[in-house]
CSV table of C-alpha atoms and ligand atoms in Angstrom, one decimal:
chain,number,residue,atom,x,y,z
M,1,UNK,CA,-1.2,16.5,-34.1
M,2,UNK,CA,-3.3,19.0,-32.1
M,3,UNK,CA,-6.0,20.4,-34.1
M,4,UNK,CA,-6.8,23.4,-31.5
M,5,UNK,CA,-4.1,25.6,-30.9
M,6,UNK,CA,-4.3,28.2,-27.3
M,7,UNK,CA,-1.4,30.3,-26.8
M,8,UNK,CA,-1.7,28.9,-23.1
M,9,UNK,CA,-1.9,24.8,-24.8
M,10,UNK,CA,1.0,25.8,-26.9
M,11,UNK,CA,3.3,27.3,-23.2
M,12,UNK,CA,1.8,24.3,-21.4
M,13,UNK,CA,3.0,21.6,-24.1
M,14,UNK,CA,6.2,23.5,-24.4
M,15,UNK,CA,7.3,23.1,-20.5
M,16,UNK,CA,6.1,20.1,-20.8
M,17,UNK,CA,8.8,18.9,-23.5
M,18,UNK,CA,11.2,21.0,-21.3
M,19,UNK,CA,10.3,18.7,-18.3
M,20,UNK,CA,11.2,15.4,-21.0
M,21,UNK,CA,14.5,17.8,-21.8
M,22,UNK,CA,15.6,17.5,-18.0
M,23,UNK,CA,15.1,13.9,-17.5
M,24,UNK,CA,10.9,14.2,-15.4
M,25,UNK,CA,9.7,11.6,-17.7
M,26,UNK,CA,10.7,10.0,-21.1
M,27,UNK,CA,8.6,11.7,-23.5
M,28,UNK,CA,5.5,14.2,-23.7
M,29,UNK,CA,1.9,13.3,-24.7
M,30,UNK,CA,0.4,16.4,-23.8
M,31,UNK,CA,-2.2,16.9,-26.8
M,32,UNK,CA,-4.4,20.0,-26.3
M,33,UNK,CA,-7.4,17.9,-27.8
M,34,UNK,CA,-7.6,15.5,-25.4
M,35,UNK,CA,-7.5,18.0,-22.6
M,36,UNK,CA,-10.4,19.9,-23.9
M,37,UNK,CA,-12.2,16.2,-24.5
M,38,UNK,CA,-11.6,15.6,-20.9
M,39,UNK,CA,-12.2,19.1,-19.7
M,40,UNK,CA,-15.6,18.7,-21.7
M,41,UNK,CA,-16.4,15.8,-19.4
M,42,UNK,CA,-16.1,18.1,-16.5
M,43,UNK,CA,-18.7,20.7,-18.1
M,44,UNK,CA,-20.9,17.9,-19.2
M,45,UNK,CA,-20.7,16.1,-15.5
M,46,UNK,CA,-21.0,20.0,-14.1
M,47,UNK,CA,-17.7,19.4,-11.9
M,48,UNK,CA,-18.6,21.2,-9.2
M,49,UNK,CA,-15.8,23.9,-8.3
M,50,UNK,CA,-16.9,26.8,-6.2
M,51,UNK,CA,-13.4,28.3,-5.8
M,52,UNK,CA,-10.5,27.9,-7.8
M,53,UNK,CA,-6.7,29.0,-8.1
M,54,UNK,CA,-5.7,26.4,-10.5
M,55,UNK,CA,-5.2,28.0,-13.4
M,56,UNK,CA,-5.6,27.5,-16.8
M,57,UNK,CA,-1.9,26.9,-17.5
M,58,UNK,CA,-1.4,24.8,-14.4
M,59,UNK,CA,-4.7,23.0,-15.5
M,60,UNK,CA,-2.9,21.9,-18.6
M,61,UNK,CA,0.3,21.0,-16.5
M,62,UNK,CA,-1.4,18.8,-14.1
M,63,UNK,CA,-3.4,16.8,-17.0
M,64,UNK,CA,0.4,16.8,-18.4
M,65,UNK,CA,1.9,15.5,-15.7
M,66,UNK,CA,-0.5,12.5,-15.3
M,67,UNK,CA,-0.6,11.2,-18.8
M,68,UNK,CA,3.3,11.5,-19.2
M,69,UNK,CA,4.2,9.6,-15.9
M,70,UNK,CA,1.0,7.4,-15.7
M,71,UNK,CA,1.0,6.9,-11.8
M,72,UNK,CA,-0.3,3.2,-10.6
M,73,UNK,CA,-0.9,4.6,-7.0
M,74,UNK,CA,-1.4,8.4,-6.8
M,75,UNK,CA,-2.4,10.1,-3.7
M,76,UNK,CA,-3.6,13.8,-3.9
M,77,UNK,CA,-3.6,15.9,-0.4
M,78,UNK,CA,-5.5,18.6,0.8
M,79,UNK,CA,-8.0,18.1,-2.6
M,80,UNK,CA,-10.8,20.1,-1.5
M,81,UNK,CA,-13.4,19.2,-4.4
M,82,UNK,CA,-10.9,17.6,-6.6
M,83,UNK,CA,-10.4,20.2,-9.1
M,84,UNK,CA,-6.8,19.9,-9.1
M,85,UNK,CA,-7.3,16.2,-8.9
M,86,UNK,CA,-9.4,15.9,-11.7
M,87,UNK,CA,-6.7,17.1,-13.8
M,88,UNK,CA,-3.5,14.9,-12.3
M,89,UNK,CA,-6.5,12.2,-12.9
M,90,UNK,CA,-7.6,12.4,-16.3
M,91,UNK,CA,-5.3,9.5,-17.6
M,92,UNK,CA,-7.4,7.2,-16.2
M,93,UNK,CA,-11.0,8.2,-17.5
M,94,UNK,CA,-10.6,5.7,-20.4
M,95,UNK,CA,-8.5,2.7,-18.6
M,96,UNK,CA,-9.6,3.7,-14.5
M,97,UNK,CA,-8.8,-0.3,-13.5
M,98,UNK,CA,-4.6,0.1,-13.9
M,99,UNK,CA,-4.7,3.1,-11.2
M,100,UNK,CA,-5.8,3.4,-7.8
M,101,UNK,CA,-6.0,7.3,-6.7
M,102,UNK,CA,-6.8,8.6,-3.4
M,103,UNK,CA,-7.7,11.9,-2.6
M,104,UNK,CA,-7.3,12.9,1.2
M,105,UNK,CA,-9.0,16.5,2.8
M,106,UNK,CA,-9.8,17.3,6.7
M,107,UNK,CA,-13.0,18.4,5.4
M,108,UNK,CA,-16.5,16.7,5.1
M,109,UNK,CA,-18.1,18.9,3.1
M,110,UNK,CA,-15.1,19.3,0.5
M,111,UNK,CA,-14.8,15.0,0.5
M,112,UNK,CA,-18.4,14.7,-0.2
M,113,UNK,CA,-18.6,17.8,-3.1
M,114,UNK,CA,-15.2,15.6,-4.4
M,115,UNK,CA,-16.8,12.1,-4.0
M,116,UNK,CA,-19.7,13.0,-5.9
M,117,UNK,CA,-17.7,14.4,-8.4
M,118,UNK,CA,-15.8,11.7,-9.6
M,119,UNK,CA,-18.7,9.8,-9.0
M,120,UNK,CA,-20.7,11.8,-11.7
M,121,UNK,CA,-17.6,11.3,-14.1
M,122,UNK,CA,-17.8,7.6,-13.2
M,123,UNK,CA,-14.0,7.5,-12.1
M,124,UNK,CA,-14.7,4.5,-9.4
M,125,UNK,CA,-10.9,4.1,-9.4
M,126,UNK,CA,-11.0,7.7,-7.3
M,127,UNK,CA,-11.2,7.6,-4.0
M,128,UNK,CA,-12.4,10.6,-1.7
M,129,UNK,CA,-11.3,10.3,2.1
M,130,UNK,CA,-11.7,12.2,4.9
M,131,UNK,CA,-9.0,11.9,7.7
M,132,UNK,CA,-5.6,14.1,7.9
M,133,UNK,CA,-3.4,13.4,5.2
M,134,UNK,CA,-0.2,13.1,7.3
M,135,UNK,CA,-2.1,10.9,9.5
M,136,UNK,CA,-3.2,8.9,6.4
M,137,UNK,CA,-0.1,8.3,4.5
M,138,UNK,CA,1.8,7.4,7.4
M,139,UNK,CA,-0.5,4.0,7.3
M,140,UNK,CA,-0.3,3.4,3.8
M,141,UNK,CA,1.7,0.6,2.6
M,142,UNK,CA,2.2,0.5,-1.2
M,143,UNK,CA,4.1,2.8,-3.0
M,144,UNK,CA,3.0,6.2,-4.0
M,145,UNK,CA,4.4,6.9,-8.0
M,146,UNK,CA,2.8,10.5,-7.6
M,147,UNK,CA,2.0,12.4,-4.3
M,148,UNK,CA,0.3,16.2,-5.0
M,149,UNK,CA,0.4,18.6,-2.0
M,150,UNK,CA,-2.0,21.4,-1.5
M,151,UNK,CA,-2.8,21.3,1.9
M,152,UNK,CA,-3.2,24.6,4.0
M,153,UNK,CA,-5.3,26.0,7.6
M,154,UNK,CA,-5.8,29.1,9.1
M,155,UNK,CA,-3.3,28.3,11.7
M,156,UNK,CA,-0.8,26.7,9.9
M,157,UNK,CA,-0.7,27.7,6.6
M,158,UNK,CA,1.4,25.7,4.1
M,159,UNK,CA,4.0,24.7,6.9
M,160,UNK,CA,3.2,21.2,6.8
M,161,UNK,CA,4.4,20.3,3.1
M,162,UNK,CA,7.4,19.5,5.2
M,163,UNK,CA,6.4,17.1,7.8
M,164,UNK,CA,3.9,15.5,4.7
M,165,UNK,CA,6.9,15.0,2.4
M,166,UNK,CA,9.1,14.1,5.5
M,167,UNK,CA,6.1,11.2,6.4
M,168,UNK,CA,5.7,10.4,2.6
M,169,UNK,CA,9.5,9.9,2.0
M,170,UNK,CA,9.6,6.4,2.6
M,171,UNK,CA,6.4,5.3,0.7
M,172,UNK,CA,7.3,7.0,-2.4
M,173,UNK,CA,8.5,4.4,-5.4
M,174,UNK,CA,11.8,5.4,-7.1
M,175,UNK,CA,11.3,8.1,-9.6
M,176,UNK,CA,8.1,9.2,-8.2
M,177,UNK,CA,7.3,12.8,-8.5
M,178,UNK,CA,6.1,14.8,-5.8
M,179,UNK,CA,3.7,18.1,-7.3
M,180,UNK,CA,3.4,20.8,-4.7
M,181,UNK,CA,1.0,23.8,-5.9
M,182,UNK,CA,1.4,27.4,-4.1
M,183,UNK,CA,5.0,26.9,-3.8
M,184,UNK,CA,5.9,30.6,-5.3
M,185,UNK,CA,3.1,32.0,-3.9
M,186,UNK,CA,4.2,35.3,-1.7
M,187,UNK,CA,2.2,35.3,1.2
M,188,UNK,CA,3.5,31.5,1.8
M,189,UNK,CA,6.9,32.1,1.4
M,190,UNK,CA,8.0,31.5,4.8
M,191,UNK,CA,6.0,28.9,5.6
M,192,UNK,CA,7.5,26.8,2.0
M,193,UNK,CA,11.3,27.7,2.2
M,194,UNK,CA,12.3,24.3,4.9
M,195,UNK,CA,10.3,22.4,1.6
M,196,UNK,CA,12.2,24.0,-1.3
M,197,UNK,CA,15.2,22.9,1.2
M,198,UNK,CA,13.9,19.5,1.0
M,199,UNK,CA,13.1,19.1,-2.7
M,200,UNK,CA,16.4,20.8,-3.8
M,201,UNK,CA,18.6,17.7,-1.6
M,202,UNK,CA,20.0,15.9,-4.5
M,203,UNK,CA,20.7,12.8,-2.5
M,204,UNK,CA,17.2,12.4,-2.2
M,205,UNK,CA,15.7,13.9,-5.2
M,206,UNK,CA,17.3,13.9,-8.9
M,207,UNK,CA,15.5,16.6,-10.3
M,208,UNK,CA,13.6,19.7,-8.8
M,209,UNK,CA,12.0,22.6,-10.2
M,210,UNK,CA,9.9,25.4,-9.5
M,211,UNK,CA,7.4,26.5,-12.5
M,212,UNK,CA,7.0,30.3,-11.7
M,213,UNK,CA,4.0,30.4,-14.4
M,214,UNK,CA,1.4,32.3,-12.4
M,215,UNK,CA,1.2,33.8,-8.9
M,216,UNK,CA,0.8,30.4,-7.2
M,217,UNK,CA,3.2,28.2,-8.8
M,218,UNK,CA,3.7,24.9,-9.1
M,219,UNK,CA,6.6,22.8,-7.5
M,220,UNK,CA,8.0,19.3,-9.2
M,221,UNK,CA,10.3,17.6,-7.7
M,222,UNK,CA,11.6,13.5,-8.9
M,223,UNK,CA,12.5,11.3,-6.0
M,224,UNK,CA,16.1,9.8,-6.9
M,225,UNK,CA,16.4,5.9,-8.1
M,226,UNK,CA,19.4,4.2,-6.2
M,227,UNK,CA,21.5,3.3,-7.6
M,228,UNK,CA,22.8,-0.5,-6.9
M,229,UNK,CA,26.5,-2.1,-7.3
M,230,UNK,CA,26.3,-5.9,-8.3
M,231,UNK,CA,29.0,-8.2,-6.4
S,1,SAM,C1,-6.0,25.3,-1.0
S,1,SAM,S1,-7.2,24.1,-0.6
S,1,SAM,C2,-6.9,22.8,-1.8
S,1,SAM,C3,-7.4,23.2,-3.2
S,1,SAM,C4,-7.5,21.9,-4.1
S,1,SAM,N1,-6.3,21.3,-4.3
S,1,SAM,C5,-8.2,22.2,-5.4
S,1,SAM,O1,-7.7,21.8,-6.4
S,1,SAM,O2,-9.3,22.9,-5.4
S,1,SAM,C6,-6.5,23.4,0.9
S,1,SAM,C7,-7.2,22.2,1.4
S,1,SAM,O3,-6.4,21.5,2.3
S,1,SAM,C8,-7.2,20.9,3.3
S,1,SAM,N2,-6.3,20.5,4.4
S,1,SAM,C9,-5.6,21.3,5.3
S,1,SAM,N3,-4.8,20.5,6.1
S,1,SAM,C10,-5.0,19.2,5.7
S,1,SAM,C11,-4.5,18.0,6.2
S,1,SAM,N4,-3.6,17.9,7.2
S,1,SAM,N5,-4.9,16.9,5.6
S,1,SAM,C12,-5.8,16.9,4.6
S,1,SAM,N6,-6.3,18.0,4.1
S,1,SAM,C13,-6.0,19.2,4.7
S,1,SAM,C14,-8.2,21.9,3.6
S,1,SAM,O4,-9.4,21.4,4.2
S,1,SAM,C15,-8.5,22.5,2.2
S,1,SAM,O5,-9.6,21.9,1.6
């Protein structure tokens, strides 16, 4: 039982159980305790964020969404300094040998700020690479049980969630979920509506939702099990 109670804890544990309600994961562990604990590992560590639009809520739903469906292979694109990261990660502060998580950006300055971050947390099970996360993924042969997409440019803004998810298909494991952050947000509307196209197939995802809970939003979407006949 929670001792510390936000208004913004108590909404984030709520959608949570809603999320165990539509079949995401089997149950909710969201405890606003251990969030601040790890979120005073951050302060103590001085994470180092110098822009942000993860808010507080989506903070809480991130941390949320990696303790309830404890990912063995995650793979985080377009991280910048990991802030989102750090939340999806903090499952495996404590127990960092049963998950290996990757963190892919195109830029060298935002790897090294996020490589030294999880390095100051001592989360060795975190991996911070530079190279194009389409380009990455397409190479990489295990199975991804969480894939986070915030990846953006100038030029392209957030059309590429598509081809990313398109790439990533294959490598996901049954029942993996696939977190997309800006998904509601205005000025990328255009850019996301061939992805909400994607996540809402239900031959190749079960279970899809948009979380409309600030101006950036945050897409989760489950990738279907198959279902097999025996002979
Ligand atoms: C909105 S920021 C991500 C913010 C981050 N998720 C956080 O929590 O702070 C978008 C990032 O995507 C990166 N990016 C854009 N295209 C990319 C690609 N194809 N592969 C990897 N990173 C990419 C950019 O360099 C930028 O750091």
């Amino acid at each position: 039982m929670s001792t510390s109670i936000t208004t913004v804890g108590v909404l984030a544990e709520k959608l949570l159980d809603q999320l165990v309600e539509k079949g995401f994961f089997s149950r909710n562990f969201y405890n606003e305790d251990d969030y601040e604990l790890f979120r005073s590992q951050l302060v103590k560590t001085n994470f180092h964020v110098p822009q942000t639009s993860i808010t507080r809520v989506v903070s809480r739903l991130l941390f949320g969404l990696g303790i309830n469906h404890l990912p063995k292979n995650m793979v985080g694109a377009g991280i910048y300094t990991g802030h989102a990261l750090s939340w999806l990660s903090a499952f495996s502060f404590f127990d960092r040998e049963k998950s290996s998580i990757y963190g892919l950006d195109i830029s060298s300055d935002a790897i090294d700020y996020a490589s030294n971050n999880f390095k100051r947390l001592g989360m060795t099970n975190v991996h911070c690479i530079k190279e194009n996360a389409l380009d990455w993924i397409n190479k990489f042969e295990q199975p991804i049980d969480l894939l986070f997409i915030d990846i953006d440019t100038n030029e392209k803004g957030k059309a590429e969630y598509t081809d990313l998810l398109e790439i990533a298909y294959p490598r996901l494991s049954e029942g993996a979920l696939v977190v997309a952050h800006d998904i509601n947000e205005n000025k990328f509307s255009k850019d996301l509506q061939p992805y909400i196209q994607l996540t809402s197939d239900k031959t190749r995802f079960s279970h899809n939702i948009n979380l409309d809970v600030d101006a950036y939003g945050l897409g989760i979407a489950k990738k279907k099990f198959i279902r097999r006949f025996e002979v």
